[in-house]
Amino acid sequence: MPAVSKGDGMRGLAVFISDIRNCKSKEAEIKRINKELANIRSKFKGDKALDGYSKKKYVCKLLFIFLLGHDIDFGHMEAVNLLSSNKYTEKQIGYLFISVLVNSNSDLIRLINNGIKNDLGSRNPTFMNLALHCIANVGSREMAEAFASDIPRILVAGDTMDSVKQSAALCLLRLNRTSPDLVPMGEWTARVVHLLNDQHLGVVTAATSLITTLAQKSPDDFKTSISLAIARLSRIVTSASIDLQDYTYYFVAAPWLSVKLLRLLQCYPPPEDAALRSRLTECLETILNKAQEPPKSKKVQHSNAKNAVLFEAISLIIHHDSEPTLLVRACNQLGQFLQHRETNLRYLALESMCTLASSEFSHEAVKTHIETVINALKTERDVSVRQRAVDLLYAMCDRSNAKQIVAEMLSYLETADYSIREEIVLKVAILAEKYAVDYTWYVDTILNLIRIAGDYVSEEVWYRVIQIVINRDDVQGYAAKTVFEALQAPACHENLVKVGGYILGEFGNLIAGDSRSSPLVQFNLLHSKFHLCSVPTRALLLSAYIKFINLFPEVKATIQDVLRSDSQLRNADVELQQRAVEYLRLSCIASTDILATVLEEMPPFPERESSILAKLKRKKGPGHLPDIDDARRNVNGSTEHSESTEATSKSSPSLMTDLLPTNRPRPASSSPIMLSAGTMSSSHPFTDLLNLNSTPSAGGSLLIDVFSDNSTPASMDVSEENFSRFVCKNNGVLYENQLLQIGLKSEYRQNLGRMYVFFGNKTSTQFLSFSSVVASQDTLKTQLNVQTKTVDPIIEGGAQVQQILNIECVSDFTDAPVLNIQFRYGGALQNIAVKLPVMLNKFFQPTEMTSQDFFQRWKQLGAPQQEVQKIFKAKHSMDTDVTKAKILGFGVALLDGVDPNPANFVGAGVIHTKSTQVGCLLRLEPNTQAEVKVKHTHTHTPNPVLNHNIPIYRVTVCVFVFVQMYRLTLRTSRDSVSQRLCDLLSEQF
């Protein structure tokens, strides 16, 4: 036992902690805690005249027990009573208990607020600090309503001590973050700014944090802080370390305050006053100069503090973007960090230079470090630093170095980490398009990109290639020749087949004069890839074939044979079958003139923001994408990329709206694909590159509606495919089809649960009018409460949204709620119903028990209606580790060494509902070689005509088979619970 000093007023607490530390097992610890809790409870209930020392000691013990992970459901009132004590130690323990254990919705909040109000009005600085700390730690809305008007008054009062001002500023900052609408803006705002001139640097530091947060919300109210912040910063950076001895950290004067002041100045533009601006420039130059000085200490803390101030100063220089000299100096100093041995400094330098690259003053200075950045891309070990290097190359790219940077990115892409490949692909595609003077280089680059990282080339990339090729006549022949040569490789990525099929279908005639790329050779080359492709790509190739019939009449018979084959006309996929039938019919009955009209070349696409850039903006998020689209640097003279992400999302449909919607489900009442002259003048031709999904013109169509479907949709089935997989786990994919993926992540505590449902759009097209509703049967509604939060009605292509479900178990139940999802995709209404994996076992709390306690309880639950037993054949091979994991995942505690047979598994837990608690004991007995007797009887009856004297005889054969079996026994205090748990668990083995 550790020695307890004579002056220690809580010897009992020290003894109790020592006893806990000396416990040899978890059971011994729980036993000792339960004994102490019983003792404390009896003291609180029995002895009404308990003195402050005893209350403090017992409340401390309760706090210690809570910190060990045990629930505390009493003692709160005694802690509140300690607030009225005049002794610091007793009041401190009371506030500590309240800060840690009292819920913001507790009924005691009013009493606590009264105690806090008394301490705030006591003018005792120690008691005032304790009260302010408690308000900041709890930070509830009720406390904000009660004290939001008192704390500013304390903060700006002239007789308030410095330590109290610090606490008041930080407390007000906390309330502003939790309940910003409750913090009033009044006359105190002008007075709090003057705290920046306070002699106590601790007060200045706390006030700076508060003013920075408030200035972000109401910048005009705190404009006067600019001059005061610059004056204070000037005094700090020009002072020697000995002048601020109490606030000097490893020879750096007040580094935390310097960083906060620099951050405050970033809330405003450069000062308009010339003298003030000159003083700020001097401060920044001094910081840059000090960073170049030899280090005054070899300790890492010294360099960290100095670099923290330096990087924040550079951030301010970049924010102002008005001093060319400072920007170039900042760039040069960051360049020195690019080869620093500290990984964090290299990362920060690359990140800051990304922002500097967008400034007209420092862009050229950033470009001088291109070789260092490329070398970092090749040799850096940390993937996050390599990603920042990619960002910097992207940001510094212009027409003069575009080919070099794109080539380096393509070279790195072959060995890049999988986590950043998609982002690199998008950036290469954007740079190649933006800075392409010769569009043949652009075509070569994108095809090379598909070859190197085809799996990471999104639809937006190859959509954009097709759009550019169609809009530029000078590159169409070269594109056709290039994709034809690329398709001759033995292994081609499917995205290359898509590009090749589309371009050859439109412009294959431009290279048909060469015998090596004759029409028949082109067709055979494309058709050799047909069987290797997915359904959407096959649909695109069928569309290319019908285009070939228009371009090359000599291959018409060959293509018709392909369309007429059983593999096409009787294809299991409706889309492919419909295209084959309609294209075959069109080629047979339409004249040459009609074919030429219907299948003419696609018209040019309207110019708009690149869908690739829009996707990269969504992927990186606002504020994270280096701006390479400034009008200053747009070498092509176009400002099409300078629009905001918001404008992008509101613009007319772009290439992302599924250029070839072959996998788009059709409404039940929609017409099949029709080809007419009227469809070619669609206002948005880019929604279907080959115009094969357009609506027929009013004047009638060329084809008969051979697949008209006016039937009503069938009733919606509830998907239970993955329901049973979640019995023993809480996370995973619940449902997935070609459009939508639904993932789950859930957590449960006693009778409450929270489920996070993730809806992922697997397509490149928006889901519109998206809704998700949980439905329950009438009986289940009384047993299970499920509250849902609304979900965003629009899910962008490739995006994911989250919905939160709050669950409360009122009583035991057997059914499960159903999640009904509805949205529109490509004009078609989609309905999906999925059974939510909310089972009774999710509300288990595991219970540790000794062998004696287990069998004693087992006997108490011996009534016939309390036990359910099931013997069943093992569905999977018996594995001890897997079985243990499933039992633990089921929610019970696995009790080792309880059952006499070590091969058996024993568990215990308590089902928590709002109305009651149900204890549960289970026993799983595996039998690896259970003998099963199979009896087979055969009866033979002779022909009565031929063998009337031969008697009837019967043969019985007995076969003994050894199989793996389980016997599962559950005992609970409620028979319906036993049966439900047995059914759930037995399905897992």
Coordinates of N, CA, C and O in Angstrom, one line a residue, residues 113 140 167 295 305 326 405 407 417 428 475 560 565 592 615 617 650 697 759 884 888-889:
N113 N -27.0 25.8 -11.5 CA -26.9 27.2 -12.0 C -27.0 28.2 -10.8 O -26.3 29.2 -10.8
S140 N -23.6 23.5 -21.9 CA -24.9 23.2 -22.3 C -25.7 24.5 -22.7 O -25.3 25.6 -22.4
S167 N -10.2 33.1 -17.7 CA -11.2 32.1 -17.7 C -12.5 32.6 -18.3 O -13.2 31.8 -19.0
P295 N 19.8 28.6 -35.3 CA 19.0 28.2 -34.1 C 19.8 28.5 -32.8 O 21.0 28.3 -32.7
A305 N 8.5 25.8 -32.4 CA 7.9 27.1 -32.0 C 8.2 28.2 -33.1 O 7.4 28.9 -33.5
L326 N 7.4 40.2 -50.3 CA 7.2 39.2 -49.2 C 6.7 37.9 -49.8 O 7.1 36.8 -49.3
I405 N 5.1 18.4 -66.9 CA 4.3 18.0 -65.7 C 3.4 16.8 -66.0 O 3.3 15.9 -65.2
A407 N 3.7 14.6 -68.3 CA 4.6 13.4 -68.5 C 5.0 12.8 -67.2 O 5.0 11.6 -67.0
D417 N 0.2 5.2 -55.3 CA -0.6 4.5 -54.3 C -2.0 4.5 -54.9 O -2.5 5.5 -55.5
V428 N -4.5 15.0 -64.4 CA -3.9 14.8 -65.7 C -4.9 15.2 -66.9 O -4.5 15.9 -67.8
V475 N -9.0 17.4 -85.4 CA -8.4 16.3 -84.6 C -9.2 15.0 -84.8 O -8.8 13.9 -84.4
Q560 N -25.6 -7.2 -90.3 CA -26.9 -7.8 -90.1 C -26.8 -9.2 -89.6 O -27.7 -9.7 -88.8
S565 N -28.1 -12.8 -85.1 CA -27.7 -14.0 -84.3 C -28.5 -14.2 -83.0 O -29.0 -13.2 -82.5
T592 N -31.6 4.3 -98.0 CA -30.3 4.9 -97.7 C -30.4 6.4 -97.2 O -29.6 6.8 -96.3
K615 N -16.0 17.3 -61.0 CA -15.8 16.1 -60.1 C -14.6 16.3 -59.2 O -14.6 15.9 -58.0
K617 N -13.4 19.1 -58.0 CA -13.8 20.0 -57.0 C -14.6 19.3 -55.9 O -14.5 19.6 -54.7
K650 N -25.6 24.1 -60.7 CA -26.9 24.6 -61.1 C -26.9 24.8 -62.6 O -27.9 25.2 -63.1
S697 N -40.4 11.7 -82.7 CA -41.0 13.0 -83.1 C -42.5 12.8 -83.2 O -43.0 11.8 -83.3
F759 N -25.9 6.0 -48.1 CA -26.4 5.8 -49.4 C -25.4 6.2 -50.4 O -25.0 7.4 -50.5
K884 N -16.2 -18.3 -31.3 CA -16.1 -17.3 -30.2 C -16.4 -15.9 -30.7 O -17.1 -15.2 -30.1
L888 N -19.4 -13.5 -29.3 CA -19.1 -12.2 -28.8 C -19.9 -11.1 -29.6 O -20.4 -10.2 -29.1
G889 N -19.9 -11.3 -30.9 CA -20.6 -10.4 -31.8 C -22.1 -10.5 -31.5 O -22.8 -9.5 -31.8

